[in-house]
GROMACS .gro file of C-alpha atoms in nm:
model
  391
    1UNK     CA    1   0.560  -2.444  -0.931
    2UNK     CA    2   0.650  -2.557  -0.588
    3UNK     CA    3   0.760  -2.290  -0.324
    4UNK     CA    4   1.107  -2.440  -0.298
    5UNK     CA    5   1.143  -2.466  -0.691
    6UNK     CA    6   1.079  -2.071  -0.706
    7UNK     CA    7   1.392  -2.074  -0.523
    8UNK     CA    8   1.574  -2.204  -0.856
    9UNK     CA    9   1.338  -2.084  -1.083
   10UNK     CA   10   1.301  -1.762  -1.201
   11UNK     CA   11   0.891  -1.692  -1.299
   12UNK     CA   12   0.894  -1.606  -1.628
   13UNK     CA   13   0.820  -1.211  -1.664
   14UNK     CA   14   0.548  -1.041  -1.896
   15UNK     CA   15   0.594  -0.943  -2.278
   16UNK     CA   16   0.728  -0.633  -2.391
   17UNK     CA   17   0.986  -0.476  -2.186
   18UNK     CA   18   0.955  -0.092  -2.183
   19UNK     CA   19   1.187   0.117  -2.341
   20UNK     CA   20   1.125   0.436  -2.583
   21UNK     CA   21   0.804   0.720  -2.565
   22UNK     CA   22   0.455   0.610  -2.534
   23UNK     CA   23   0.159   0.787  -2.696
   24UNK     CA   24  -0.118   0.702  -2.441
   25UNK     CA   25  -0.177   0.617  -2.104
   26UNK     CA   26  -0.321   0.289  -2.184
   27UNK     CA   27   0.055   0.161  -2.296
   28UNK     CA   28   0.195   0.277  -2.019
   29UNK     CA   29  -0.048   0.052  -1.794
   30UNK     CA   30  -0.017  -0.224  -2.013
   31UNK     CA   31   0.371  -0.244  -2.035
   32UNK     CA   32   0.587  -0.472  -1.834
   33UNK     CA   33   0.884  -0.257  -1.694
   34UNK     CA   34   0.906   0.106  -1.689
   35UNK     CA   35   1.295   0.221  -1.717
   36UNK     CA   36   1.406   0.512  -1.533
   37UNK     CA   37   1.436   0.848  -1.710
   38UNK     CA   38   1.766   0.912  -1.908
   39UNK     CA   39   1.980   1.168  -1.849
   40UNK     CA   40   1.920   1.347  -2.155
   41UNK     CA   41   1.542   1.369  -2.103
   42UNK     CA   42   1.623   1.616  -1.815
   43UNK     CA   43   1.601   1.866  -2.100
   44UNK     CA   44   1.431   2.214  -1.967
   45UNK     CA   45   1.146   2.158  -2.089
   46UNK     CA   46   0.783   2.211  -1.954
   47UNK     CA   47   0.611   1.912  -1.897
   48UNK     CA   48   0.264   1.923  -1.830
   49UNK     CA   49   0.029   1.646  -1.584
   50UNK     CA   50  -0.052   1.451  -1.818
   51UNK     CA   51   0.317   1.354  -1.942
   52UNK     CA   52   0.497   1.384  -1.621
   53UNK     CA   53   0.234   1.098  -1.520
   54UNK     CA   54   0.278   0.893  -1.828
   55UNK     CA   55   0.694   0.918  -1.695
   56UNK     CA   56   0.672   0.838  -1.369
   57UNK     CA   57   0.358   0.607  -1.375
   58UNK     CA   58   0.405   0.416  -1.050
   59UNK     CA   59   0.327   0.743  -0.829
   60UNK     CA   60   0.046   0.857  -1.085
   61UNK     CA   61  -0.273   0.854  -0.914
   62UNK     CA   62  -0.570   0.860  -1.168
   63UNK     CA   63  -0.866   0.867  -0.912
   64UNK     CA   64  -1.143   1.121  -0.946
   65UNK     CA   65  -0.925   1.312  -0.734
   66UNK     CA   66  -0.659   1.366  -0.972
   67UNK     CA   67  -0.318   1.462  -0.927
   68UNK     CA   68  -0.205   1.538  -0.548
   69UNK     CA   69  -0.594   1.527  -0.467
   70UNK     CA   70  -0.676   1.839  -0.585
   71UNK     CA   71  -0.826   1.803  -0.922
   72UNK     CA   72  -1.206   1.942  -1.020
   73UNK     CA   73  -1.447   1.650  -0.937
   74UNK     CA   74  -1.822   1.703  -0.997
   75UNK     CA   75  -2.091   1.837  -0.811
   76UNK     CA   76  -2.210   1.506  -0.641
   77UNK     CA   77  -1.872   1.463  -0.547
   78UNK     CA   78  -1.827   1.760  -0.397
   79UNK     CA   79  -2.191   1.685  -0.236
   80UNK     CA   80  -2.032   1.363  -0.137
   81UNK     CA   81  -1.754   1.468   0.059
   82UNK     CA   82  -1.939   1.752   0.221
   83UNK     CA   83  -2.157   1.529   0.402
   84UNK     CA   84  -1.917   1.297   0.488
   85UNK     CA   85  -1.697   1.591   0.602
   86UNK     CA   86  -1.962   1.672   0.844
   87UNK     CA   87  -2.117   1.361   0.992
   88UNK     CA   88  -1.891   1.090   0.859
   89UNK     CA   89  -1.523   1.190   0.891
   90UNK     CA   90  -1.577   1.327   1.260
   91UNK     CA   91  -1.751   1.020   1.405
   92UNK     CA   92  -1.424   0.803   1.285
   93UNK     CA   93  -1.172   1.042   1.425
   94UNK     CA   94  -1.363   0.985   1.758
   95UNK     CA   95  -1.351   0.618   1.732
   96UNK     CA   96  -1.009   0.606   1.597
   97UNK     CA   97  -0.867   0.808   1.853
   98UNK     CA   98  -1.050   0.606   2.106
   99UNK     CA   99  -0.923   0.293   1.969
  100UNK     CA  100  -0.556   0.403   1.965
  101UNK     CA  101  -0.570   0.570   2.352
  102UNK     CA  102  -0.718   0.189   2.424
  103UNK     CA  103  -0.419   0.007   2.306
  104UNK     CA  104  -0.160   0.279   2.484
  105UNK     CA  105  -0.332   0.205   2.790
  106UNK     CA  106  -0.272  -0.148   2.728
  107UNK     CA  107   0.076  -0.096   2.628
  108UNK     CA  108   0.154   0.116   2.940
  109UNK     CA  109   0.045  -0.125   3.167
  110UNK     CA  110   0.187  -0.441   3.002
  111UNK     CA  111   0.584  -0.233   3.004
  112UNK     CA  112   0.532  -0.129   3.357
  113UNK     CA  113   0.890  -0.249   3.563
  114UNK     CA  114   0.999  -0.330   3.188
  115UNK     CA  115   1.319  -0.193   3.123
  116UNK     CA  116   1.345  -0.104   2.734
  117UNK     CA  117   1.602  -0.256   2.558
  118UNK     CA  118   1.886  -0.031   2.367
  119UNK     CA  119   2.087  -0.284   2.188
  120UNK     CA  120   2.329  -0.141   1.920
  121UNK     CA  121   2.198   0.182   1.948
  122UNK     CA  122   1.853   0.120   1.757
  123UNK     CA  123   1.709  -0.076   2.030
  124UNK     CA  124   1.480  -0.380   2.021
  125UNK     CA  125   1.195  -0.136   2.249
  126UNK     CA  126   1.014  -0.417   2.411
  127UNK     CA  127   1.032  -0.671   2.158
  128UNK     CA  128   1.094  -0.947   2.411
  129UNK     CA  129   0.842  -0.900   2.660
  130UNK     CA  130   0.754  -1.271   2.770
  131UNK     CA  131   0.455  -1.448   2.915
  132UNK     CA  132   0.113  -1.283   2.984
  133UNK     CA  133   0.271  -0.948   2.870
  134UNK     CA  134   0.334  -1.038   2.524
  135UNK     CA  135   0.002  -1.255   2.490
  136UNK     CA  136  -0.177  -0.951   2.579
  137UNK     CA  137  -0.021  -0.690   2.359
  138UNK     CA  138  -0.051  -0.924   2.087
  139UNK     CA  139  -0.377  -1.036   2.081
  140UNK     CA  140  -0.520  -0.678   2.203
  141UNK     CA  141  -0.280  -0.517   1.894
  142UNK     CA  142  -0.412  -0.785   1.635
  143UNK     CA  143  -0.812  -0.740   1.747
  144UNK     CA  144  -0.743  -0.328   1.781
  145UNK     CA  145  -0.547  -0.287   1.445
  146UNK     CA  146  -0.859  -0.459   1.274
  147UNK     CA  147  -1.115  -0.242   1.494
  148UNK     CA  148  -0.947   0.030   1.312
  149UNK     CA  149  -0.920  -0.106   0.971
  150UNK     CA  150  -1.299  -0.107   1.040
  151UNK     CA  151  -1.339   0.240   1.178
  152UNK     CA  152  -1.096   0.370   0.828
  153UNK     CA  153  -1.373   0.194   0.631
  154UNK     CA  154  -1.236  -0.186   0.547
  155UNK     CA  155  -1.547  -0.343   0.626
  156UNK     CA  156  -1.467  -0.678   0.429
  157UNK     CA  157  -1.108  -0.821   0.360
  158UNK     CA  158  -1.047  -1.057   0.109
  159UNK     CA  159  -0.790  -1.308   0.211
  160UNK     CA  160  -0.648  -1.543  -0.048
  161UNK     CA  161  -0.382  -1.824  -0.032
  162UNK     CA  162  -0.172  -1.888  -0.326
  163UNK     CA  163  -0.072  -2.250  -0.366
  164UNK     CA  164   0.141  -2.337  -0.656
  165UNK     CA  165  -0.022  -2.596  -0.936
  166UNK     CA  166   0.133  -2.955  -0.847
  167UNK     CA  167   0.293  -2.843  -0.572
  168UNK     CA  168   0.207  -3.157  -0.407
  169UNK     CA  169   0.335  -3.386  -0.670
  170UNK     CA  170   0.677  -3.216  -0.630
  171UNK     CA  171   0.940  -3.350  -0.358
  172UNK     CA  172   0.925  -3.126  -0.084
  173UNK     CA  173   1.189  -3.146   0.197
  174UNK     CA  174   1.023  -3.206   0.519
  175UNK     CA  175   1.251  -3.010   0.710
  176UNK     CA  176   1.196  -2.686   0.488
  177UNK     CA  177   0.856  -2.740   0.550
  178UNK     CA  178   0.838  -2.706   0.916
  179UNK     CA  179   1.103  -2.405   0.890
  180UNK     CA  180   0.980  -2.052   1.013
  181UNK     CA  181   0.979  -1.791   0.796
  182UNK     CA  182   1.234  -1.552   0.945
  183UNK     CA  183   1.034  -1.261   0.766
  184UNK     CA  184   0.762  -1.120   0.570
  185UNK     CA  185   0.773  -0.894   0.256
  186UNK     CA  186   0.510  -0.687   0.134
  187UNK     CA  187   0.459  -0.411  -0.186
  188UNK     CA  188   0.412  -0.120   0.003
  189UNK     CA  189   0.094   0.093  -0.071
  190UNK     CA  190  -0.056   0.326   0.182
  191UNK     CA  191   0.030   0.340   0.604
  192UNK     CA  192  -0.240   0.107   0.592
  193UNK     CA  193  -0.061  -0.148   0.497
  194UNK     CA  194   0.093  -0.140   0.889
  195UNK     CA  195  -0.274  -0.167   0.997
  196UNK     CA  196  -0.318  -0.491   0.814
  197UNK     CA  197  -0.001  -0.660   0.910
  198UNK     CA  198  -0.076  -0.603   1.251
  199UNK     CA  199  -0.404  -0.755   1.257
  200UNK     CA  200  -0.295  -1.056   1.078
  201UNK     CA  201   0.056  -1.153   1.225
  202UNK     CA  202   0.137  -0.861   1.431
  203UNK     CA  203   0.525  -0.814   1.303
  204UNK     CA  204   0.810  -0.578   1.363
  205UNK     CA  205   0.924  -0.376   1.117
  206UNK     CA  206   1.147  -0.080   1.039
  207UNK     CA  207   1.043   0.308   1.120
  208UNK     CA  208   1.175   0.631   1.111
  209UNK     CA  209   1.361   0.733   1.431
  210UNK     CA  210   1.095   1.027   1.503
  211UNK     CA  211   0.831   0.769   1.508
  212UNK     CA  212   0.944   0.655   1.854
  213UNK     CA  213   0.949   0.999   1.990
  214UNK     CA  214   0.544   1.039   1.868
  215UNK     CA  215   0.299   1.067   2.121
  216UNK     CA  216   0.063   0.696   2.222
  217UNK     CA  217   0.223   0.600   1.887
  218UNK     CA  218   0.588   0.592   2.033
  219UNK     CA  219   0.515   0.366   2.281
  220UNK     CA  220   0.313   0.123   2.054
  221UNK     CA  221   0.586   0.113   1.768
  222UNK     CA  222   0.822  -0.003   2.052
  223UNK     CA  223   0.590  -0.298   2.187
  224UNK     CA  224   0.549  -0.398   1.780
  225UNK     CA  225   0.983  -0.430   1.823
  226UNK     CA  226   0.990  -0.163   1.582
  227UNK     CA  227   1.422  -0.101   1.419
  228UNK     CA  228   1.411   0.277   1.438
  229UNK     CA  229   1.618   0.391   1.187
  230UNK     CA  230   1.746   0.816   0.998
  231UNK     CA  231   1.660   0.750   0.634
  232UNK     CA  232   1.908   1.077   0.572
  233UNK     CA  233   2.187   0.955   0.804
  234UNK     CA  234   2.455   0.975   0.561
  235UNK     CA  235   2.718   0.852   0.892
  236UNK     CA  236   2.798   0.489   0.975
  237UNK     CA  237   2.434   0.416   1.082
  238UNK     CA  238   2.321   0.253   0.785
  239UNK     CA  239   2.526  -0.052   0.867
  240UNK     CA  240   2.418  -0.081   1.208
  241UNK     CA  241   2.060  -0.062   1.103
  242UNK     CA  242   2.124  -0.309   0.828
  243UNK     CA  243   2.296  -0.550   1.141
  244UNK     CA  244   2.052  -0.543   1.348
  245UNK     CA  245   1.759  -0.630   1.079
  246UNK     CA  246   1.972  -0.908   0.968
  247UNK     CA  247   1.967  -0.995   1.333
  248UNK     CA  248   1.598  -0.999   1.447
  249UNK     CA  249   1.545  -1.184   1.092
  250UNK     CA  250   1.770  -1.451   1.190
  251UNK     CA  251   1.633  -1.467   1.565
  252UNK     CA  252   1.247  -1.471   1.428
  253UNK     CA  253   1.332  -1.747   1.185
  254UNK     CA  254   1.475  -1.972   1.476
  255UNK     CA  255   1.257  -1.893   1.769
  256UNK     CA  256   0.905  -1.949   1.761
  257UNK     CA  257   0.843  -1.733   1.990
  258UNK     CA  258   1.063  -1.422   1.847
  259UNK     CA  259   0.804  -1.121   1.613
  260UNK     CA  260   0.828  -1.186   1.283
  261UNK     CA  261   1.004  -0.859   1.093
  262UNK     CA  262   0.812  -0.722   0.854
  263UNK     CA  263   0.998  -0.530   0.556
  264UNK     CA  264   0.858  -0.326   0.260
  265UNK     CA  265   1.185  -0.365   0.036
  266UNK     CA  266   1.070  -0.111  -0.245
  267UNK     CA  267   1.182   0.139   0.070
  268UNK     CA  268   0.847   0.366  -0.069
  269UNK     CA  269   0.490   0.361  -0.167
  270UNK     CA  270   0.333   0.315  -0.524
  271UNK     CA  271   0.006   0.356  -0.598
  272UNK     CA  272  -0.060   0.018  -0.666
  273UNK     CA  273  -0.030  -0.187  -0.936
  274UNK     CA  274   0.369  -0.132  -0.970
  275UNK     CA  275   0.656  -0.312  -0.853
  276UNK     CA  276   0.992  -0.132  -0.792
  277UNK     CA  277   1.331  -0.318  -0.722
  278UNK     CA  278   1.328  -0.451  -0.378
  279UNK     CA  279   1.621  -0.353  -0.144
  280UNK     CA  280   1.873  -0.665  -0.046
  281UNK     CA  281   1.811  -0.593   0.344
  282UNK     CA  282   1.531  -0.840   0.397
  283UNK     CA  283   1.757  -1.136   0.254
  284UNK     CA  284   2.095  -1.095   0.376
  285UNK     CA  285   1.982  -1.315   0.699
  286UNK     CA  286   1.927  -1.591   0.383
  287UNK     CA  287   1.633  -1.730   0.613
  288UNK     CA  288   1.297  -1.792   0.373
  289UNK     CA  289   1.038  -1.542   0.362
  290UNK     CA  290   0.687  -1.542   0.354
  291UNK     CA  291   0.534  -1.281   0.066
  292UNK     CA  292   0.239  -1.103   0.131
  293UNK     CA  293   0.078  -0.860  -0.175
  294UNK     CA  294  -0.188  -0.611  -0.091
  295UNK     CA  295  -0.413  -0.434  -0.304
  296UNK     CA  296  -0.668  -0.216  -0.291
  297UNK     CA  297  -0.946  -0.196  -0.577
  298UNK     CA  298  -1.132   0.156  -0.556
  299UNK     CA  299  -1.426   0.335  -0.737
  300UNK     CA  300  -1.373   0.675  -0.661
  301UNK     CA  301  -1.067   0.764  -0.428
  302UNK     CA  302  -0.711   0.511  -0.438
  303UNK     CA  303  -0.601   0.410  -0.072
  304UNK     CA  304  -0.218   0.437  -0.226
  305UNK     CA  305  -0.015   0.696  -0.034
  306UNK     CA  306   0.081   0.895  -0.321
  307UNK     CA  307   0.144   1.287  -0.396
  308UNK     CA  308  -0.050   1.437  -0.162
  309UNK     CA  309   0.020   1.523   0.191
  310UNK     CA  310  -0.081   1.301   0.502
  311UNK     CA  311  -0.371   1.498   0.684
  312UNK     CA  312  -0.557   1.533   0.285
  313UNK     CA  313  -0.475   1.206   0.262
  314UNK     CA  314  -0.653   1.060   0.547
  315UNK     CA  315  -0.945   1.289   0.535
  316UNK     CA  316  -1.032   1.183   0.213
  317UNK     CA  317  -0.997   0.806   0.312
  318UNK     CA  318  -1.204   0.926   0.567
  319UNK     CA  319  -1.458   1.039   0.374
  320UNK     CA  320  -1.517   0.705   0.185
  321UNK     CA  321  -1.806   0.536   0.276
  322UNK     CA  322  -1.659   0.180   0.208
  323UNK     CA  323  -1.272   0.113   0.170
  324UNK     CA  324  -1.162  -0.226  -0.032
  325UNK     CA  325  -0.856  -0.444   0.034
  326UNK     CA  326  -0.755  -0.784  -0.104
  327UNK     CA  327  -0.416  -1.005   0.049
  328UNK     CA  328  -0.259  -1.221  -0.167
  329UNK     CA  329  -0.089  -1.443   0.075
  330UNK     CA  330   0.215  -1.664  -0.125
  331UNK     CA  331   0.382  -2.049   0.047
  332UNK     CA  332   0.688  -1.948   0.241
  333UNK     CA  333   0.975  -1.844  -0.041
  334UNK     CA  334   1.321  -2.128   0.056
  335UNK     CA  335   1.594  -1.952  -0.078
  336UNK     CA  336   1.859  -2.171  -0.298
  337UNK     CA  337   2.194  -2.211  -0.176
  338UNK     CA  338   2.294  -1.995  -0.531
  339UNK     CA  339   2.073  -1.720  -0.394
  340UNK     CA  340   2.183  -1.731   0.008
  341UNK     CA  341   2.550  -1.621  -0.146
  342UNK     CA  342   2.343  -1.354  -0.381
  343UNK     CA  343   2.116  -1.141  -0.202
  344UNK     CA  344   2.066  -0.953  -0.527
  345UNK     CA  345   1.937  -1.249  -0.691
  346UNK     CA  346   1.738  -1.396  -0.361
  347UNK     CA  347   1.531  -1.012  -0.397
  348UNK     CA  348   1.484  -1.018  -0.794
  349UNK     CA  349   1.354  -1.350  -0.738
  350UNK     CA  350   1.075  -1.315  -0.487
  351UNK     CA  351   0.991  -0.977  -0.663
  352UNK     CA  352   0.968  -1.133  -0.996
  353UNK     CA  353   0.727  -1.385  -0.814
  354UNK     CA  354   0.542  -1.119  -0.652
  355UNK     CA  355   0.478  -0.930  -0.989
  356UNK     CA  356   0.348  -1.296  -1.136
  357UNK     CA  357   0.160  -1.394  -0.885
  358UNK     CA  358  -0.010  -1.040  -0.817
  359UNK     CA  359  -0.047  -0.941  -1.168
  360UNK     CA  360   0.182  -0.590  -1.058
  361UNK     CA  361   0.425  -0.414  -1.365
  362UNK     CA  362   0.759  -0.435  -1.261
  363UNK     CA  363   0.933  -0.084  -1.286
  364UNK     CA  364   1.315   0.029  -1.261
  365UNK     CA  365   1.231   0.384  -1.064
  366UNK     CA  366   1.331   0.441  -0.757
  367UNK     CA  367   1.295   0.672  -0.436
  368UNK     CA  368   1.486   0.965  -0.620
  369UNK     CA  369   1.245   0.941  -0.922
  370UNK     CA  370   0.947   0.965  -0.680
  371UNK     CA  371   1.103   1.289  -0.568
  372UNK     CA  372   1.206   1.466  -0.894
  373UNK     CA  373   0.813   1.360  -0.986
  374UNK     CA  374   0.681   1.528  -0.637
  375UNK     CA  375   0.896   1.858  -0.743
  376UNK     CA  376   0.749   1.919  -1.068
  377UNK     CA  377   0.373   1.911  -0.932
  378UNK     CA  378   0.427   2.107  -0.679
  379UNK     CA  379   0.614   2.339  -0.952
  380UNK     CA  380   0.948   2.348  -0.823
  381UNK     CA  381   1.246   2.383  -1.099
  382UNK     CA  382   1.387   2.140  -1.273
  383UNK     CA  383   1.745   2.195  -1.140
  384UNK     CA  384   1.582   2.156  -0.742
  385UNK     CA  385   1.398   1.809  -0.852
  386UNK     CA  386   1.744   1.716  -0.997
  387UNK     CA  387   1.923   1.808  -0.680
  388UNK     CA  388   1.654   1.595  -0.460
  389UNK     CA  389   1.712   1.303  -0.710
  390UNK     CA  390   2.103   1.321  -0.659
  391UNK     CA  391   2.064   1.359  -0.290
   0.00000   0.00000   0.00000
């Protein structure tokens, strides 16, 4: 299939589309598309680990960690992680930290005289610093970001480019061809992901509003052109965030010299080897896109950012001797005129794509599911997960 043919063509999906009660785990990973609890399966009824994982199977982790990282593991485990706790884990703080206070000293001096820019209220930070400026925080961001994929463990990457079969026997138009993506989509796994990205293309993307206010990482996040956005903000702000993507997407995808955006338009982590339904905001510019998958084979502890909190999280990432990441890199996606008028179609398109191409289970759940699922393991009631998911 040709990259522009995608564009008209929708990949044909996998066998068996889910529906009904499974009996063991090893349907759930093998079916297609997991459908969203009905509302009469929010029945009071205790539901144990086990089950609630089976129902909400895209947050599952099923590591020797277990659920939230706090299942038993054995004695060489816990042997495992008490020697890394004591030699390993604090010699890659050190370096990490030193690694990030080298790139704020970098960013400090490249912004110095540099007024920040507050356009529409989100602000571009200093996504248009020019000349010797720019060269330096990129290439000292892209060579950092991978010093600390190495110091987190990612020794190797494995880097793949997709091309479609007989894409070169297919008539291409030239002028698509030298086009610039005006974005890049990614499934969205662990903060890691952000580490990658950088070191590869170095892209702006979209971050909480608090982010900016964070100490050294504030200032970084606004030389990456980082949209600072209130995921809460129930006011008008949604649509000015959403204007101002659809902006820098459109400005990337005709300057050269303009940062890519990166977007991560299931809006949440999985842990993995899911797909949930992509968000319209990184194709209402109707510029292409370039897809990116990530994934990240483990033997012992998943990299996915799932059900646990940040600090356990990153200790036990820590802790592993040897972290593993592969990047499916896919041609640049040219949207059909059909699917520049249908953002909704331009989204299921690429993500049906994405799911082909990087063998990932499409799923219907959402951001609310993920939170009903977080409230039951940490055992709060029914009625309070419910109340999350309708927030």
């Amino acid at each position: 299939m040709a990259p522009n043919a995608a564009a008209t063509t929708t990949p044909s999906e996998p066998e068996g589309v889910g529906g009904g009660g499974m009996s063991s785990e090893d349907t759930v990973a093998t079916r297609p598309l997991l459908s969203s609890p009905p509302a009469a399966s929010a029945a009071p009824v205790q539901e144990s680990i086990e089950e609630l994982d089976r129902r909400y199977a895209p947050y599952a982790r099923r590591d020797a960690y277990g659920p939230m990282g706090l299942g038993p593991v054995s004695v060489v485990e816990a042997f495992r992680l008490a020697f890394a706790g004591l030699v390993l884990v604090p010699l890659r703080v050190a370096a990490g930290v030193l690694v990030l206070l080298l790139y704020y000293i970098v960013c400090r001096v490249c912004t110095l005289r540099v007024e920040e820019e507050r356009e529409g209220g989100e602000g571009d930070g200093y996504a248009r610093l020019q000349g010797w400026r720019r060269a330096v925080v990129v290439r000292c961001g892209r060579a950092l970001a991978r010093a600390m994929l190495f110091v987190f463990g990612f020794y190797w990457i494995r880097e793949y480019d997709c091309r479609f079969p007989h894409a070169e026997d297919e008539h291409v138009d030239q002028s698509k061809e030298m086009e610039r993506p005006g974005a890049i989509v990614s499934n969205h796994v662990s903060y890691v992901d952000i580490l990658y990205h950088m070191s590869a293309s170095f892209p702006s993307f979209v971050a909480k509003r608090s982010v900016a206010r964070l100490p050294l990482v504030g200032l970084i996040s606004k030389c990456l052109g980082c949209i600072f956005v209130q995921r809460e903000s129930k006011t008008s702000d949604f649509k000015g965030v959403s204007g101002a993507v659809t902006e820098r997407i459109q400005r990337s995808h005709q300057q050269i010299n303009a940062p890519m955006m990166l977007l991560f338009p299931e809006g949440t982590t999985t842990s993995g080897d899911y797909l949930l339904p992509f968000k319209t905001g990184a194709f209402l510019a109707k510029a292409p896109v370039r897809p990116v998958i990530l994934k990240y084979p483990y033997k012992r502890f998943n990299p996915a950012w799932e059900s646990m909190s940040g600090a356990r999280h990153v200790f036990l990432l820590l802790c592993q001797f040897v972290n593993y990441l592969e990047v499916i890199h896919l041609p640049v996606y040219y949207p059909s005129e059909q699917e520049k008028e249908d953002p909704k179609l331009y989204a299921n398109n690429v993500r049906k794509l994405m799911a082909v191409e990087g063998n990932l289970i499409l799923s219907d759940l959402g951001l609310a599911d993920k939170r009903v699922y977080h409230a039951a393991l940490n055992g709060n009631s029914l009625a309070r997960a419910l109340h999350q998911k309708d927030d």
